Amino acid sequence: MMRTHTCGELRSSDIGKDVTIAGWIRFSRDHGGVLFFDVADTYGITQAVYDPESITADGYAELGDILKTFSRESVIKVVGTVRNRVPGTEDCRNNTGEVEVLIKTAELLNSSKPLPFEVAEQKGSMLPSEDLRLKYRYLDLRRHVMAENLRFRHSVVTSLRTALNSRGFTEIETPMLVRSTPEGARDFIVPSRTSPGDFYALPQSPQMYKQMLMVGGMDRYFQLARCFRDEDSRSDRQPEFTQIDMEMSFVDMSDIQETIEFMLSEMWKNVYGEELKTPFPRVSFYDAMHKYGTDAPDIRYGLELHDVTEIVRNANYEIFKRILSKNGKVECVNVKAEYTKGGSEEGGVGRNEVDRLIEWAKSQGMGGLTWMRMTPEGLQSNIVKYFSDDVKDALVAEMDAKDGDLLLYLAGSEIAALKAGGELRRKLAADLGLLEGKPHQFVWLVDCPLFQKDSATGQIEAFHHMFVCPENMDLSGEITDIRGLSYDLVLDGSEIGSGSMRCHDPEVQHRILEMIGMSEEKIQDEFGFFIEALSFGAPPHGGIALGVDRLISLLLGCESIRDVIAFPKNKKFQSLVDGAPASVEEEKLSELQLLSLAGEDFDDSDFEE
Amino acid sequence: MMRTHTCGELRSSDIGKDVTIAGWIRFSRDHGGVLFFDVADTYGITQAVYDPESITADGYAELGDILKTFSRESVIKVVGTVRNRVPGTEDCRNNTGEVEVLIKTAELLNSSKPLPFEVAEQKGSMLPSEDLRLKYRYLDLRRHVMAENLRFRHSVVTSLRTALNSRGFTEIETPMLVRSTPEGARDFIVPSRTSPGDFYALPQSPQMYKQMLMVGGMDRYFQLARCFRDEDSRSDRQPEFTQIDMEMSFVDMSDIQETIEFMLSEMWKNVYGEELKTPFPRVSFYDAMHKYGTDAPDIRYGLELHDVTEIVRNANYEIFKRILSKNGKVECVNVKAEYTKGGSEEGGVGRNEVDRLIEWAKSQGMGGLTWMRMTPEGLQSNIVKYFSDDVKDALVAEMDAKDGDLLLYLAGSEIAALKAGGELRRKLAADLGLLEGKPHQFVWLVDCPLFQKDSATGQIEAFHHMFVCPENMDLSGEITDIRGLSYDLVLDGSEIGSGSMRCHDPEVQHRILEMIGMSEEKIQDEFGFFIEALSFGAPPHGGIALGVDRLISLLLGCESIRDVIAFPKNKKFQSLVDGAPASVEEEKLSELQLLSLAGEDFDDSDFEE
C-alpha cells in the first residue's frame, strides 16, 4: 500500500490512526534534532515529524540520520501515527494544519536534484521567468495555483459536457488529418508518405465536418475539438487550442443562443454554485462599434462613446475643423466624477493624468486627446474658448455632464476614432479600477455584416467565414449592407466564441464563395465536395464554437491562456519542455520525398544524379 | 418554430395534437391521390399523409401537386394533426407506427439530388461499396445503424469519463504538436514555419507528457487522446485513432487494474444495465502463448493448445520425427464432440472439413495438419498405425479425449506451431459457432518480458515500449528473462489496451534505453529532457491506454473500426469525403522552405539562381 491518505486528507478526527502518506518533501527543518517535513502532494500538505523524544525504538536514531540526507522535492513515503500539533503551532491556513504524522518509518521513493526554481509558494516570492517555467513545466505544475487551474478547467469542461448531454447532444470526433482549405488563417500541413507530394492539413476548426454531420442527420453534435492555426504569433495565441464546438439542425439563432446560455448557466451552478443571469444582453455590431469602439464590448462599466461630430461642427477649434473637413468624426467619453472618487485632488483624473492620457492617445496613433471638465461654472479647459455656449450646452446635454465629470474627445477618421475610443474605455476602466468586484458578463454580438472590405486591398471577404447564412437567404443589394445570421459570444470584453446559422442551400453557398472572389476552379477544387454535400438535402442548421482556453483564463483572471494549458508553446510556438519543433533525420524527409531548404546555402552538388 | 416534435416522438397519446415535424423524405407513395411520406430524422420515422379526402380547404389540391414534386431525401417541414392510422396499417416495428400526421401545410426546406446509394434500410438490400460509403459519408450516416454506432460510442465514452471523474481523475489535454521521438511506429511530422527546417510530430501517444504530469504531481490524469501512427496500413488500422489514456501516481499494478475494472463495470451498468464480472481473469504471457497461441487470448471457449511433443517423440511417424529432430514442437487441440453436434454425420468436423483444415494449415505456412478421432475403439485415423498403444493412451489422457472428439496436431518450430495453433483455435471457434451467445470477456495479460529479440536482426527491443518498469527495478540476469510490470487488456481475443508501471528512476530508465541499443548521443538528444524530468522527484506511477475505436467496434460486433468513426480514412489513409491528402500550393511549401520531390523528374533548371 503506497498510501492510506493523501497529503490533504488528515484532520483532527484522524488522531491516533496509523497512516501511510506519500509525497514530495516541499520543506524540511531541523529543530534541535526533531525533524519537520512538509510532505506535499497535489491535494495538500501534511506535516510529518521525526521525533526522537517520542520514539526511542531501536534504529530510530539511524532513521533520523537518513532522513537528514533527503533533498527537497524528493519523494518520500511515511508510515506513522496521526497526532495533535503542539498547541500554538497549528496552521489554520492549511486543512491538515491541526495535526501531524509522527514518523515511525520512512522510505525514499525517489530523490530529487536541486530544482531550477522554487516550487513552494511563499509570501513575496517572485515567479521565475516564463521560459524557465515552460522548460520545467512539470515543476511549474507542482505549484498549487497551476494544478488548481487545470482542475478548474476540468470541472468547467465536465459541466459543459454534462449540460449538452442532458440536451441530447452527441459528442462526435471529427478528423485531425483533413484537407487543407483556406479558412482565414494559415494551415499546418502534414506530408503524406503514402501519397508523396500530397499533404493533409490540421483542422483550423471542424467546421465542414460538423456541417456534414448535420447533412448526415446527426441533429445535435458537440466536440471538445483541438484546432490548429499557424498564425503570426500575436499577444496571446497558441498554435493549437481547444474549442467546445457544437452544431444543431432544425433550429434558428435563438435556439442556439438559448442552448449556449443553458450550457453556461449549468456550468455556473456546478462550478460557482450561483445562478448565471440569462438571457445574455444582445448588442448589435453597430452599437458595439459606436458605443464601445470594439466588436467585443465590455458592458460592465459606462464610458460609452458618443458621436459629437455634429455638435462640434460649428466650433471654432482648428483641430476639429481640420479633421471634420476630411469627413472625420469626434467621439466623446464622459469620465463620470463618481468613477474617480479618491483620486487626485481634481477628482481622480487630474491634470497630470490627462497629460498622460494625451501621450497615450498619441501612442495609439491619434493626433492627441482633447478634454473639458464640468464645473459649477460649466465646461472648463484650455480650449473651451473655441466653443460657443450653444455648442457647450449641447455637449453637456449629450454627455449628461455633471459637476466633476471629465469629457475626453478623440477625433480622426471614424474607424480610428472609434477604435481609439474603445481602447480608451479599456484603459480608463483598468486605471480607475472600474472592474474591481464586477461579476463576469456575457454579451451576444449580433447583426454583423456578412462581408467586409479589406481596408488595404478593397477585396470583399467574409466577415466571419464563408459558411454564414445571409439574412433571409438574400444576397441582393449593396454587398456591405448584407447581414449574416451570426452571433459572437463576448465575455468581459473578449470574444470567446463565434457562431452562426449556416448556408444550407448549395446555390447560395456557391454564390457566397464567388462573391468573395473565388474562381470556379478554386471553388470546385476546395469546396466542391462540401457544396455537393449540401445538395443532398442539408437541413437548416447552425452552431457555435467557444474557445475553451480563453474562457477558462478569463474566468480565472489569468494573464495568459498559457496558464490554463498543461504544456503550452511559447510565443515563438516552441515547446520548451521537449524542444519541439526539432530537426528530423534526413531519411525521414526522403521517405516523404521532401527536401528542406532551410538554413543551408544551396549546393547544386546535392542534386547530381 | 422548426418542429414541435422529432420524427421519433409521436405516440397514440398525441392523437389530436397540432404538431410540426421536420425531416427527410425517406420514402413516399401515391395511393390513389392520398400521398404517404416517411419523414425521417435520426430519432425515427413518422408517417405524414396528404389526404384530400380528409381536408378540402382551398389550396389543398395545389399543395398535393407541389408535394408530388419533392424528391426523396429532400428536407421537409410538415404542419398537421396527429391521428390514428387506418386499422391494419399500423407499423409495430416503429415506435411511431400507431399514428400519422395529417398534413395541413408543408414546406420544402431543401431539396435533394438523386442519391448515389440507398439510405433507407430495407430487407435484403445490399450495402454499397465501402469507397462509395466513405465518399458520401454524410449519407452513410443517415443509415440508422451508423448513427446508432456513433451514439453508442458517445454513451460508452461518457460513462468511462464519469467513472474516472468519480475517482478523482482530472482530464488534461496534452499537446498535439510535439517532439518527434521514436516510439515504435512512424511519426507524422509537421513542418514549422517559424523555425524553418524543423518539424513537430503528431503524438503516437501522450506517453511522456502524462508521465511528466505525474512528475508534476497531477496524481490522477486521464484523457480521450487522439493519437497518430503512420504505419503501413494493416488490416484494420487508422492513421489517427483515439485512446482513453490514464496515469496514476503512488499506486501499484493492482490499483490500476482495479481502476480499469471499475471504469469498465460502471460503463457496463450504464450502457447495458448489467454487472460486469470483476476482477478480470489474469493470464500470463507464457500461458497465453502456450495455451492459446497468441498474446491476446480469447478464453470464451476451450480448444486450448497442448504441447504433446514429449508424448509423440517416440512415435514412428516420419513427419513428427523430422520436425522433432530440428527441435520442433507438436501442439494438439481437442475439438470436443459436443462442439460439433448437429454438424456432419461424422460429428460436425467430418472428413471433408478436416481436409479443408489441412489446406487451411498449409495456407498458414504449416506443412499440414494431422488428425485422430476418438472412437469406442480408441484413436482412429490414417496415421494411428505409426503410434504405439502407449503413445495413444498418453495422448488420450493428456487431451482428455472422449468418444467423438477430434484431435488436431500442428507440428513445426515452437513459435510457428503455437501461432498456427492460435489461428486454428480462432478458425474453429468461428466455423463451429462457439462464440454465439457468448458474453464479452475481458482478460488481463500479465507477466510479459521487458525485452524481446527481433527475430530477423537479433536486436534487443522493448517488448511494449521503453518506459515500462522492470520487475523489482532489476535489470540483471539474462536479458530476455527480465519481466516488465505490464498488463495488457484483452477483449474477446483482441488487445484493446496496454499498460504498465513506469520506470520512475532516471538511472534505470537510462539503462533501459542503452539496453535497446541507443547511443548516449541519441538518448540525450531524444530523451534527455524526459530523463531530466524523472530526476526531479518522479513518484512511482503507472497507467494504461485503451483503444476506444477498437473497444467500441468489438462491443458492437462491427467488422471494422471504420464503422465506429464518423469520418475514417480508407486503407490507403485517404479521406474520400474531402479528398485528403491533396496537393498544396507551391507558395505554401516555399514558405516552409520545403521542396517536394514527388512525382517529378528532377529538373535542374528549377534551381537556377
Short mmCIF file of C-alpha atoms in Angstrom, two decimals, chain A residues 1-3 6 22-24 40-43 73-76 109-116 135-139 141-143 146-148 150-151 153-154 157-158 161 165 168-180 186-202 208-210 212-220 222-226 228 230-233 239-242 249-252 255 501 504-506 522 525-526 529-530 532-540 548-549 565-567 569 572-575 577-585 588-589 591-599 602 604 607 609, chain B residues 1-3 6 22-24 40-43 73-76 109-116 135-139 141-143 146-148 150-151 153-154 157-158 161 165 168-180 186-202 208-210 212-220 222-226 228 230-233 239-242 249-252 255 501 504-506 522 525-526 529-530 532-540 548-549 565-567 569 572-575 577-585 588-589 591-599 602 604 607 609:
data_model
loop_
_atom_site.label_atom_id
_atom_site.label_comp_id
_atom_site.label_asym_id
_atom_site.label_seq_id
_atom_site.Cartn_x
_atom_site.Cartn_y
_atom_site.Cartn_z
CA MET A 1 0.00 0.00 0.00
CA MET A 2 1.59 3.25 -1.16
CA ARG A 3 -0.61 5.48 0.97
CA THR A 6 -3.36 11.81 0.53
CA ALA A 22 3.49 9.74 0.34
CA GLY A 23 4.54 12.93 -1.36
CA TRP A 24 7.23 15.44 -2.03
CA ALA A 40 3.13 17.70 -0.21
CA ASP A 41 1.06 16.28 -2.98
CA THR A 42 -1.48 17.94 -5.24
CA TYR A 43 -4.18 17.59 -2.58
CA GLU A 73 11.29 17.69 -3.63
CA SER A 74 12.42 14.13 -3.11
CA VAL A 75 9.56 11.67 -2.96
CA ILE A 76 9.04 10.06 0.41
CA LEU A 109 10.80 6.60 -3.18
CA ASN A 110 12.87 8.86 -5.41
CA SER A 111 15.35 11.60 -4.85
CA SER A 112 15.39 15.00 -6.47
CA LYS A 113 18.20 17.00 -7.92
CA PRO A 114 18.33 20.64 -6.82
CA LEU A 115 15.45 22.46 -8.51
CA PRO A 116 15.92 25.24 -11.06
CA LYS A 135 11.06 24.39 -19.81
CA TYR A 136 10.39 22.73 -16.46
CA ARG A 137 6.65 22.76 -16.85
CA TYR A 138 6.27 19.65 -14.68
CA LEU A 139 7.83 21.59 -11.80
CA LEU A 141 2.63 22.31 -12.26
CA ARG A 142 3.65 21.39 -8.72
CA ARG A 143 2.76 24.94 -7.77
CA MET A 146 -1.20 25.85 -11.62
CA ALA A 147 -2.62 22.49 -10.61
CA GLU A 148 -5.79 24.24 -9.49
CA LEU A 150 -6.04 22.57 -14.62
CA ARG A 151 -8.57 21.12 -12.20
CA ARG A 153 -10.59 23.68 -16.39
CA HIS A 154 -11.57 20.05 -15.98
CA VAL A 157 -15.39 21.26 -19.27
CA THR A 158 -17.10 18.43 -17.42
CA ARG A 161 -20.33 18.31 -21.44
CA ASN A 165 -25.53 15.60 -22.84
CA GLY A 168 -29.43 15.13 -26.27
CA PHE A 169 -26.19 16.16 -27.92
CA THR A 170 -23.79 13.50 -29.20
CA GLU A 171 -20.07 14.11 -28.91
CA ILE A 172 -18.52 13.04 -32.20
CA GLU A 173 -14.85 13.10 -33.05
CA THR A 174 -14.01 14.69 -36.38
CA PRO A 175 -10.71 14.03 -38.16
CA MET A 176 -7.44 15.78 -37.44
CA LEU A 177 -5.83 14.88 -40.74
CA VAL A 178 -8.00 16.82 -43.13
CA ARG A 179 -7.93 18.59 -46.43
CA SER A 180 -6.20 21.94 -46.49
CA ARG A 186 -2.67 29.60 -42.24
CA ASP A 187 -2.85 25.81 -42.07
CA PHE A 188 -0.33 23.48 -40.55
CA ILE A 189 0.30 20.81 -43.14
CA VAL A 190 1.33 17.17 -42.77
CA PRO A 191 3.15 15.43 -45.60
CA SER A 192 1.66 12.13 -46.68
CA ARG A 193 4.01 9.21 -47.04
CA THR A 194 1.52 7.00 -48.81
CA SER A 195 0.77 9.70 -51.36
CA PRO A 196 4.08 11.54 -51.78
CA GLY A 197 3.74 15.16 -52.76
CA ASP A 198 0.33 15.40 -51.12
CA PHE A 199 -0.43 16.85 -47.71
CA TYR A 200 -3.01 16.66 -45.02
CA ALA A 201 -3.80 19.78 -43.05
CA LEU A 202 -4.52 20.01 -39.35
CA MET A 208 -17.18 21.49 -42.66
CA TYR A 209 -17.17 18.16 -40.83
CA LYS A 210 -19.76 19.24 -38.32
CA MET A 212 -21.59 17.31 -42.92
CA LEU A 213 -22.71 15.63 -39.69
CA MET A 214 -25.82 17.79 -39.89
CA VAL A 215 -26.31 16.75 -43.53
CA GLY A 216 -25.95 13.22 -42.21
CA GLY A 217 -28.81 13.84 -39.81
CA MET A 218 -26.82 13.71 -36.57
CA ASP A 219 -29.02 16.59 -35.38
CA ARG A 220 -27.11 17.69 -32.27
CA PHE A 222 -20.68 18.71 -29.99
CA GLN A 223 -16.99 18.12 -29.50
CA LEU A 224 -14.13 19.38 -27.42
CA ALA A 225 -12.07 19.93 -30.52
CA ARG A 226 -8.38 20.62 -30.87
CA PHE A 228 -4.64 24.49 -35.22
CA ASP A 230 -0.28 28.78 -37.90
CA GLU A 231 -0.83 32.47 -37.32
CA ASP A 232 1.84 35.03 -36.80
CA SER A 233 2.10 34.97 -33.09
CA PRO A 239 -0.75 27.26 -32.48
CA GLU A 240 -3.05 24.61 -31.06
CA PHE A 241 -6.08 25.41 -28.98
CA THR A 242 -9.29 23.81 -27.85
CA SER A 249 -30.25 21.11 -37.03
CA PHE A 250 -33.82 22.37 -37.43
CA VAL A 251 -33.21 25.40 -35.25
CA ASP A 252 -32.90 29.14 -35.54
CA ASP A 255 -32.44 28.16 -30.18
CA MET A 501 -26.69 29.85 -38.91
CA HIS A 504 -27.70 25.12 -46.16
CA ASP A 505 -28.60 25.99 -49.75
CA PRO A 506 -25.85 24.82 -52.13
CA LYS A 522 -10.93 27.05 -56.87
CA ASP A 525 -11.29 22.16 -56.08
CA GLU A 526 -11.54 23.24 -52.47
CA PHE A 529 -17.20 18.13 -52.07
CA PHE A 530 -18.83 20.35 -49.48
CA GLU A 532 -22.18 18.59 -53.16
CA ALA A 533 -22.94 17.51 -49.60
CA LEU A 534 -25.35 20.43 -49.24
CA SER A 535 -27.14 19.30 -52.40
CA PHE A 536 -28.28 16.02 -50.87
CA GLY A 537 -30.82 17.53 -48.51
CA ALA A 538 -28.94 19.64 -45.98
CA PRO A 539 -31.24 20.65 -43.12
CA PRO A 540 -31.33 24.21 -41.81
CA VAL A 548 -12.01 26.88 -24.05
CA ASP A 549 -8.54 28.18 -23.25
CA ILE A 565 -2.78 24.80 -20.66
CA ALA A 566 -0.69 21.93 -19.34
CA PHE A 567 2.11 22.14 -21.91
CA LYS A 569 4.02 26.68 -26.60
CA LYS A 572 7.66 31.55 -30.91
CA PHE A 573 5.49 28.41 -31.00
CA GLN A 574 8.25 26.40 -29.36
CA SER A 575 7.59 23.75 -26.77
CA VAL A 577 9.72 21.29 -22.30
CA ASP A 578 10.58 18.86 -25.08
CA GLY A 579 12.36 21.08 -27.58
CA ALA A 580 9.76 20.86 -30.35
CA PRO A 581 9.98 21.68 -33.17
CA ALA A 582 13.26 19.91 -33.86
CA SER A 583 15.19 18.60 -36.80
CA VAL A 584 14.28 15.19 -38.17
CA GLU A 585 16.51 12.64 -39.80
CA LYS A 588 12.53 10.71 -42.78
CA LEU A 589 12.38 13.60 -45.24
CA GLU A 591 10.79 8.92 -47.27
CA LEU A 592 8.31 11.77 -47.63
CA GLN A 593 10.07 12.89 -50.81
CA LEU A 594 10.74 16.27 -49.28
CA LEU A 595 13.80 18.39 -49.25
CA SER A 596 14.41 21.05 -46.66
CA LEU A 597 15.93 24.23 -47.99
CA ALA A 598 16.17 25.84 -44.59
CA GLY A 599 19.34 27.23 -43.22
CA PHE A 602 22.04 26.00 -51.84
CA ASP A 604 23.98 22.12 -56.60
CA PHE A 607 21.37 17.20 -56.83
CA GLU A 609 22.46 12.23 -60.38
CA MET B 1 -40.64 27.05 -34.74
CA MET B 2 -38.94 24.42 -36.91
CA ARG B 3 -40.52 21.47 -35.16
CA THR B 6 -38.81 14.95 -33.63
CA ALA B 22 -39.26 18.24 -39.98
CA GLY B 23 -37.05 15.69 -41.61
CA TRP B 24 -36.01 13.86 -44.72
CA ALA B 40 -37.24 10.59 -41.12
CA ASP B 41 -34.70 12.10 -38.82
CA THR B 42 -32.09 10.46 -36.64
CA TYR B 43 -34.66 9.82 -33.92
CA GLU B 73 -34.20 12.74 -49.13
CA SER B 74 -35.39 16.29 -49.58
CA VAL B 75 -35.90 18.11 -46.30
CA ILE B 76 -39.47 18.93 -45.49
CA LEU B 109 -36.66 23.27 -46.58
CA ASN B 110 -34.11 21.90 -49.02
CA SER B 111 -34.27 19.59 -51.99
CA SER B 112 -32.03 16.63 -52.66
CA LYS B 113 -30.35 15.47 -55.81
CA PRO B 114 -30.76 11.78 -56.60
CA LEU B 115 -28.65 9.82 -54.12
CA PRO B 116 -25.65 7.72 -55.11
CA LYS B 135 -17.02 9.32 -50.20
CA TYR B 136 -20.60 10.16 -49.22
CA ARG B 137 -20.06 9.51 -45.54
CA TYR B 138 -22.77 12.04 -44.59
CA LEU B 139 -25.29 9.89 -46.47
CA LEU B 141 -24.51 8.34 -41.51
CA ARG B 142 -28.20 8.74 -42.34
CA ARG B 143 -28.43 4.96 -42.12
CA MET B 146 -24.35 4.08 -38.42
CA ALA B 147 -25.91 6.87 -36.38
CA GLU B 148 -26.57 4.38 -33.59
CA LEU B 150 -21.82 6.93 -33.05
CA ARG B 151 -24.38 7.39 -30.28
CA ARG B 153 -19.71 5.35 -28.79
CA HIS B 154 -20.76 8.60 -27.13
CA VAL B 157 -17.16 7.34 -23.62
CA THR B 158 -19.43 9.41 -21.40
CA ARG B 161 -15.38 9.69 -18.21
CA ASN B 165 -14.32 11.59 -12.60
CA GLY B 168 -10.90 11.97 -8.68
CA PHE B 169 -9.19 11.90 -12.06
CA THR B 170 -8.52 15.14 -13.91
CA GLU B 171 -8.83 15.18 -17.69
CA ILE B 172 -5.86 17.11 -19.01
CA GLU B 173 -5.13 17.91 -22.63
CA THR B 174 -1.60 17.15 -23.76
CA PRO B 175 -0.12 18.75 -26.86
CA MET B 176 -0.62 17.53 -30.42
CA LEU B 177 2.40 19.34 -31.83
CA VAL B 178 5.18 17.51 -30.06
CA ARG B 179 8.74 16.44 -30.49
CA SER B 180 9.37 13.55 -32.84
CA ARG B 186 6.49 6.03 -37.75
CA ASP B 187 5.62 9.62 -36.85
CA PHE B 188 3.60 12.04 -38.87
CA ILE B 189 5.62 15.23 -38.98
CA VAL B 190 4.55 18.85 -39.31
CA PRO B 191 6.93 21.40 -40.77
CA SER B 192 7.42 24.52 -38.67
CA ARG B 193 7.16 27.85 -40.43
CA THR B 194 8.58 29.85 -37.55
CA SER B 195 11.61 27.59 -37.35
CA PRO B 196 12.25 26.52 -40.95
CA GLY B 197 13.86 23.14 -41.32
CA ASP B 198 12.46 21.97 -38.01
CA PHE B 199 9.42 19.79 -37.53
CA TYR B 200 6.82 18.97 -34.95
CA ALA B 201 5.50 15.43 -34.77
CA LEU B 202 1.94 14.37 -34.08
CA MET B 208 5.92 11.20 -21.95
CA TYR B 209 3.50 14.07 -21.33
CA LYS B 210 1.34 12.07 -18.99
CA MET B 212 5.57 14.45 -16.84
CA LEU B 213 2.14 15.25 -15.41
CA MET B 214 2.84 12.63 -12.76
CA VAL B 215 6.24 14.22 -12.10
CA GLY B 216 4.26 17.45 -11.78
CA GLY B 217 2.14 15.88 -9.07
CA MET B 218 -1.15 15.76 -11.00
CA ASP B 219 -1.69 12.35 -9.38
CA ARG B 220 -4.60 11.04 -11.46
CA PHE B 222 -6.89 10.83 -17.96
CA GLN B 223 -7.61 11.98 -21.47
CA LEU B 224 -9.55 10.92 -24.51
CA ALA B 225 -6.46 11.36 -26.64
CA ARG B 226 -6.13 11.44 -30.39
CA PHE B 228 -1.28 9.24 -34.80
CA ASP B 230 1.98 6.45 -39.92
CA GLU B 231 2.11 2.67 -40.07
CA ASP B 232 1.97 0.61 -43.17
CA SER B 233 -1.71 0.01 -43.40
CA PRO B 239 -3.60 6.77 -39.16
CA GLU B 240 -5.40 8.64 -36.39
CA PHE B 241 -7.19 6.91 -33.56
CA THR B 242 -8.48 7.62 -30.10
CA SER B 249 0.80 8.07 -9.03
CA PHE B 250 1.56 6.27 -5.77
CA VAL B 251 -0.05 3.05 -6.93
CA ASP B 252 0.92 -0.43 -7.95
CA ASP B 255 -4.54 -0.42 -8.19
CA MET B 501 4.13 0.66 -14.19
CA HIS B 504 10.40 6.38 -12.31
CA ASP B 505 14.10 6.06 -11.61
CA PRO B 506 16.12 8.13 -14.09
CA LYS B 522 20.65 9.66 -29.17
CA ASP B 525 19.00 14.17 -27.89
CA GLU B 526 15.65 12.41 -27.84
CA PHE B 529 14.52 16.20 -21.33
CA PHE B 530 12.47 13.27 -20.12
CA GLU B 532 15.87 15.03 -16.53
CA ALA B 533 12.20 15.27 -15.56
CA LEU B 534 12.48 11.94 -13.75
CA SER B 535 15.44 13.27 -11.79
CA PHE B 536 13.38 15.96 -10.03
CA GLY B 537 11.44 13.58 -7.83
CA ALA B 538 9.25 11.41 -10.06
CA PRO B 539 6.74 9.49 -7.98
CA PRO B 540 6.11 5.78 -8.58
CA VAL B 548 -11.53 3.45 -27.99
CA ASP B 549 -12.22 2.67 -31.65
CA ILE B 565 -15.59 6.52 -36.67
CA ALA B 566 -17.51 9.43 -38.18
CA PHE B 567 -15.05 10.23 -40.97
CA LYS B 569 -9.66 7.11 -43.71
CA LYS B 572 -4.67 3.92 -48.21
CA PHE B 573 -5.08 6.55 -45.49
CA GLN B 574 -7.16 8.69 -47.81
CA SER B 575 -10.17 10.62 -46.66
CA VAL B 577 -15.12 12.52 -48.28
CA ASP B 578 -12.86 15.57 -48.69
CA GLY B 579 -10.06 14.23 -50.86
CA ALA B 580 -7.29 14.49 -48.26
CA PRO B 581 -4.36 14.28 -48.64
CA ALA B 582 -4.14 16.73 -51.52
CA SER B 583 -1.57 18.92 -53.15
CA VAL B 584 -0.84 22.30 -51.64
CA GLU B 585 0.22 25.48 -53.33
CA LYS B 588 2.93 27.19 -49.07
CA LEU B 589 5.87 24.85 -49.46
CA GLU B 591 7.06 29.45 -47.02
CA LEU B 592 8.03 26.31 -45.13
CA GLN B 593 11.30 26.17 -47.08
CA LEU B 594 10.40 22.76 -48.37
CA LEU B 595 10.66 21.29 -51.80
CA SER B 596 8.58 18.35 -52.88
CA LEU B 597 10.43 15.84 -54.98
CA ALA B 598 7.39 13.67 -55.53
CA GLY B 599 6.15 12.72 -58.92
CA PHE B 602 14.20 16.24 -61.36
CA ASP B 604 17.99 21.30 -62.63
CA PHE B 607 17.31 25.66 -59.19
CA GLU B 609 19.62 31.44 -59.45
#
